[in-house]
Amino acid sequence: MSNIDNFKGQLEGGGARANLFELNMPNPASIGFAVNQEKLSFMCKGAQLPASVVAQIDVPYRGRQLKVAGDRTFENWTITVFNENAQLLRSGFESWMDSLNAHAENKGTLRPTEYMVDLEINQLDRQGNQTKRYQLKGAFPVNCSAIDLSYDANDAIEEFTVEFAYQYWTTGTGTKFTGITN
């Protein structure tokens, strides 16, 4: 790039914005509770586009290490949620996790198809059009964080995080998943 005008010309649409996203999460089948989708779309304060890692395997050869590709792993994925007075979203996530393994009984749902869902994260442009989307396949919550309570937190809305495990992700642009399939 020889000057600032060339650089500006490469930022089509002004560049991708971290605050322009939406989360779509269907409710798990056959569990008997619901996380309010409309409420979650407004109250989800933050998320990430998912990461994945291809591990390396070091193979010794005549005093050197040959690096070859290993297995792909998918890190857990986390969202941050504003807590509302009725705590409906938190209660929904707690119920979902309780269906996986109940507090008192130490039993839970046995069929993965009953508690796993495909989460969708959409990156939006400034007009609200979808520019990139990811589907996290076979996701379920593994951690619903604590909420700190304090007398000196006068001007703050409670927040909590929910961490999801998932099997793999797929990605695409627009309305099709035509890109990478992992």
mmCIF file of C-alpha atoms in Angstrom, residues 2-172:
data_model
loop_
_atom_site.group_PDB
_atom_site.id
_atom_site.type_symbol
_atom_site.label_atom_id
_atom_site.label_comp_id
_atom_site.label_asym_id
_atom_site.label_seq_id
_atom_site.Cartn_x
_atom_site.Cartn_y
_atom_site.Cartn_z
ATOM 1 C CA SER A 2 1.600 3.235 -1.075
ATOM 2 C CA ASN A 3 -0.743 5.693 0.669
ATOM 3 C CA ILE A 4 -3.720 6.085 2.972
ATOM 4 C CA ASP A 5 -6.203 6.398 0.092
ATOM 5 C CA ASN A 6 -5.198 2.958 -1.215
ATOM 6 C CA PHE A 7 -5.666 1.559 2.271
ATOM 7 C CA LYS A 8 -9.116 3.161 2.638
ATOM 8 C CA GLY A 9 -10.107 1.720 -0.733
ATOM 9 C CA GLN A 10 -9.473 -1.795 0.570
ATOM 10 C CA LEU A 11 -11.874 -1.362 3.519
ATOM 11 C CA GLU A 12 -15.045 -2.069 1.574
ATOM 12 C CA GLY A 13 -18.123 -1.263 3.622
ATOM 13 C CA GLY A 14 -15.960 0.390 6.257
ATOM 14 C CA GLY A 15 -14.572 -2.913 7.545
ATOM 15 C CA ALA A 16 -16.232 -5.652 9.582
ATOM 16 C CA ARG A 17 -17.577 -4.397 12.926
ATOM 17 C CA ALA A 18 -17.312 -6.495 16.093
ATOM 18 C CA ASN A 19 -20.614 -5.137 17.419
ATOM 19 C CA LEU A 20 -22.652 -6.225 14.367
ATOM 20 C CA PHE A 21 -23.585 -9.844 15.014
ATOM 21 C CA GLU A 22 -26.543 -12.025 15.846
ATOM 22 C CA LEU A 23 -26.878 -15.357 17.603
ATOM 23 C CA ASN A 24 -29.477 -17.949 16.690
ATOM 24 C CA MET A 25 -29.913 -20.863 19.068
ATOM 25 C CA PRO A 26 -32.730 -23.377 18.735
ATOM 26 C CA ASN A 27 -34.007 -24.999 21.888
ATOM 27 C CA PRO A 28 -32.975 -28.590 22.526
ATOM 28 C CA ALA A 29 -35.488 -31.257 21.531
ATOM 29 C CA SER A 30 -37.485 -33.159 24.135
ATOM 30 C CA ILE A 31 -36.155 -31.458 27.262
ATOM 31 C CA GLY A 32 -39.262 -29.503 28.233
ATOM 32 C CA PHE A 33 -37.995 -25.948 28.646
ATOM 33 C CA ALA A 34 -37.125 -23.075 26.395
ATOM 34 C CA VAL A 35 -34.514 -20.344 26.171
ATOM 35 C CA ASN A 36 -36.375 -17.324 24.774
ATOM 36 C CA GLN A 37 -34.821 -16.714 21.342
ATOM 37 C CA GLU A 38 -36.021 -13.153 20.907
ATOM 38 C CA LYS A 39 -34.814 -12.187 24.364
ATOM 39 C CA LEU A 40 -31.436 -13.879 23.792
ATOM 40 C CA SER A 41 -30.916 -11.995 20.521
ATOM 41 C CA PHE A 42 -31.163 -8.705 22.463
ATOM 42 C CA MET A 43 -29.480 -9.745 25.702
ATOM 43 C CA CYS A 44 -26.429 -11.493 24.223
ATOM 44 C CA LYS A 45 -23.779 -8.853 24.878
ATOM 45 C CA GLY A 46 -20.843 -10.676 23.348
ATOM 46 C CA ALA A 47 -19.684 -13.773 21.536
ATOM 47 C CA GLN A 48 -16.804 -14.767 19.282
ATOM 48 C CA LEU A 49 -16.366 -16.205 15.870
ATOM 49 C CA PRO A 50 -15.191 -19.734 16.661
ATOM 50 C CA ALA A 51 -11.592 -20.852 16.713
ATOM 51 C CA SER A 52 -10.068 -24.133 15.684
ATOM 52 C CA VAL A 53 -6.574 -25.467 15.984
ATOM 53 C CA VAL A 54 -4.667 -27.999 13.939
ATOM 54 C CA ALA A 55 -2.129 -29.532 16.282
ATOM 55 C CA GLN A 56 1.330 -30.280 15.071
ATOM 56 C CA ILE A 57 3.166 -33.542 15.470
ATOM 57 C CA ASP A 58 6.920 -33.334 15.773
ATOM 58 C CA VAL A 59 8.621 -36.273 14.063
ATOM 59 C CA PRO A 60 12.333 -36.629 14.833
ATOM 60 C CA TYR A 61 14.543 -37.106 11.782
ATOM 61 C CA ARG A 62 18.349 -37.084 11.947
ATOM 62 C CA GLY A 63 18.551 -34.532 14.723
ATOM 63 C CA ARG A 64 15.777 -32.297 13.371
ATOM 64 C CA GLN A 65 12.078 -32.083 13.999
ATOM 65 C CA LEU A 66 9.790 -32.521 11.008
ATOM 66 C CA LYS A 67 6.479 -30.811 11.743
ATOM 67 C CA VAL A 68 3.418 -32.505 10.287
ATOM 68 C CA ALA A 69 -0.275 -31.741 10.676
ATOM 69 C CA GLY A 70 -2.099 -33.510 13.496
ATOM 70 C CA ASP A 71 -5.714 -33.569 14.578
ATOM 71 C CA ARG A 72 -8.017 -30.550 14.531
ATOM 72 C CA THR A 73 -9.496 -29.520 17.861
ATOM 73 C CA PHE A 74 -12.285 -27.072 18.631
ATOM 74 C CA GLU A 75 -12.050 -24.882 21.708
ATOM 75 C CA ASN A 76 -15.160 -24.322 23.815
ATOM 76 C CA TRP A 77 -17.187 -21.269 22.789
ATOM 77 C CA THR A 78 -18.496 -18.626 25.204
ATOM 78 C CA ILE A 79 -21.227 -15.994 25.131
ATOM 79 C CA THR A 80 -21.801 -13.120 27.572
ATOM 80 C CA VAL A 81 -25.420 -12.388 28.475
ATOM 81 C CA PHE A 82 -27.064 -9.441 30.263
ATOM 82 C CA ASN A 83 -29.233 -10.726 33.108
ATOM 83 C CA GLU A 84 -32.786 -9.366 33.257
ATOM 84 C CA ASN A 85 -34.871 -9.115 36.462
ATOM 85 C CA ALA A 86 -36.910 -12.249 35.841
ATOM 86 C CA GLN A 87 -33.681 -14.145 35.006
ATOM 87 C CA LEU A 88 -35.484 -16.135 32.304
ATOM 88 C CA LEU A 89 -32.384 -16.673 30.169
ATOM 89 C CA ARG A 90 -30.238 -17.781 33.094
ATOM 90 C CA SER A 91 -33.011 -20.110 34.269
ATOM 91 C CA GLY A 92 -33.228 -21.595 30.773
ATOM 92 C CA PHE A 93 -29.497 -22.313 30.651
ATOM 93 C CA GLU A 94 -29.570 -23.723 34.196
ATOM 94 C CA SER A 95 -32.463 -26.016 33.243
ATOM 95 C CA TRP A 96 -30.632 -27.145 30.102
ATOM 96 C CA MET A 97 -27.570 -28.022 32.160
ATOM 97 C CA ASP A 98 -29.724 -29.701 34.815
ATOM 98 C CA SER A 99 -31.190 -31.935 32.110
ATOM 99 C CA LEU A 100 -27.622 -33.054 31.310
ATOM 100 C CA ASN A 101 -26.871 -33.957 34.920
ATOM 101 C CA ALA A 102 -29.313 -33.129 37.698
ATOM 102 C CA HIS A 103 -27.968 -31.613 40.919
ATOM 103 C CA ALA A 104 -29.500 -34.097 43.351
ATOM 104 C CA GLU A 105 -30.052 -37.229 41.297
ATOM 105 C CA ASN A 106 -26.771 -37.263 39.324
ATOM 106 C CA LYS A 107 -28.731 -38.450 36.263
ATOM 107 C CA GLY A 108 -29.569 -36.833 32.985
ATOM 108 C CA THR A 109 -30.534 -37.111 29.353
ATOM 109 C CA LEU A 110 -28.755 -39.972 27.611
ATOM 110 C CA ARG A 111 -29.415 -39.200 23.938
ATOM 111 C CA PRO A 112 -27.149 -36.508 22.493
ATOM 112 C CA THR A 113 -29.803 -35.647 19.895
ATOM 113 C CA GLU A 114 -32.058 -34.527 22.767
ATOM 114 C CA TYR A 115 -29.643 -32.024 24.324
ATOM 115 C CA MET A 116 -27.364 -30.914 21.472
ATOM 116 C CA VAL A 117 -28.286 -28.079 19.098
ATOM 117 C CA ASP A 118 -26.649 -26.312 16.161
ATOM 118 C CA LEU A 119 -25.834 -22.729 17.164
ATOM 119 C CA GLU A 120 -25.481 -20.070 14.486
ATOM 120 C CA ILE A 121 -23.428 -16.881 14.700
ATOM 121 C CA ASN A 122 -23.925 -14.317 11.940
ATOM 122 C CA GLN A 123 -21.604 -11.406 11.174
ATOM 123 C CA LEU A 124 -23.619 -8.472 9.829
ATOM 124 C CA ASP A 125 -22.739 -5.428 7.762
ATOM 125 C CA ARG A 126 -23.862 -1.909 8.650
ATOM 126 C CA GLN A 127 -27.159 -2.421 6.796
ATOM 127 C CA GLY A 128 -27.926 -5.575 8.836
ATOM 128 C CA ASN A 129 -27.154 -7.982 5.983
ATOM 129 C CA GLN A 130 -25.457 -11.247 6.798
ATOM 130 C CA THR A 131 -21.872 -11.296 5.476
ATOM 131 C CA LYS A 132 -20.522 -14.440 7.146
ATOM 132 C CA ARG A 133 -22.016 -17.142 9.284
ATOM 133 C CA TYR A 134 -20.825 -20.031 11.361
ATOM 134 C CA GLN A 135 -22.743 -23.046 12.610
ATOM 135 C CA LEU A 136 -21.463 -24.786 15.718
ATOM 136 C CA LYS A 137 -22.642 -28.366 15.316
ATOM 137 C CA GLY A 138 -23.816 -30.424 18.279
ATOM 138 C CA ALA A 139 -23.443 -27.707 20.932
ATOM 139 C CA PHE A 140 -24.483 -27.891 24.580
ATOM 140 C CA PRO A 141 -23.706 -25.761 27.660
ATOM 141 C CA VAL A 142 -20.923 -26.929 29.963
ATOM 142 C CA ASN A 143 -20.553 -23.867 32.201
ATOM 143 C CA CYS A 144 -22.946 -21.159 33.351
ATOM 144 C CA SER A 145 -20.783 -18.694 35.257
ATOM 145 C CA ALA A 146 -21.316 -17.160 38.658
ATOM 146 C CA ILE A 147 -22.801 -13.667 38.939
ATOM 147 C CA ASP A 148 -20.939 -11.376 41.304
ATOM 148 C CA LEU A 149 -23.201 -9.519 43.732
ATOM 149 C CA SER A 150 -21.875 -6.419 45.475
ATOM 150 C CA TYR A 151 -23.167 -3.356 47.311
ATOM 151 C CA ASP A 152 -20.778 -1.111 45.389
ATOM 152 C CA ALA A 153 -22.039 -2.119 41.939
ATOM 153 C CA ASN A 154 -24.635 0.660 41.675
ATOM 154 C CA ASP A 155 -24.601 1.380 37.983
ATOM 155 C CA ALA A 156 -24.161 -2.027 36.395
ATOM 156 C CA ILE A 157 -26.422 -4.667 34.921
ATOM 157 C CA GLU A 158 -25.584 -8.204 35.933
ATOM 158 C CA GLU A 159 -23.838 -10.327 33.331
ATOM 159 C CA PHE A 160 -23.006 -13.991 33.123
ATOM 160 C CA THR A 161 -21.249 -16.206 30.621
ATOM 161 C CA VAL A 162 -22.321 -19.513 29.161
ATOM 162 C CA GLU A 163 -19.644 -21.815 27.775
ATOM 163 C CA PHE A 164 -20.583 -24.368 25.123
ATOM 164 C CA ALA A 165 -18.813 -27.501 23.967
ATOM 165 C CA TYR A 166 -19.465 -28.461 20.347
ATOM 166 C CA GLN A 167 -18.339 -31.065 17.851
ATOM 167 C CA TYR A 168 -17.146 -28.928 14.906
ATOM 168 C CA TRP A 169 -18.128 -25.844 12.928
ATOM 169 C CA THR A 170 -19.060 -25.044 9.362
ATOM 170 C CA THR A 171 -18.920 -21.648 7.735
ATOM 171 C CA GLY A 172 -20.248 -19.854 4.714
#
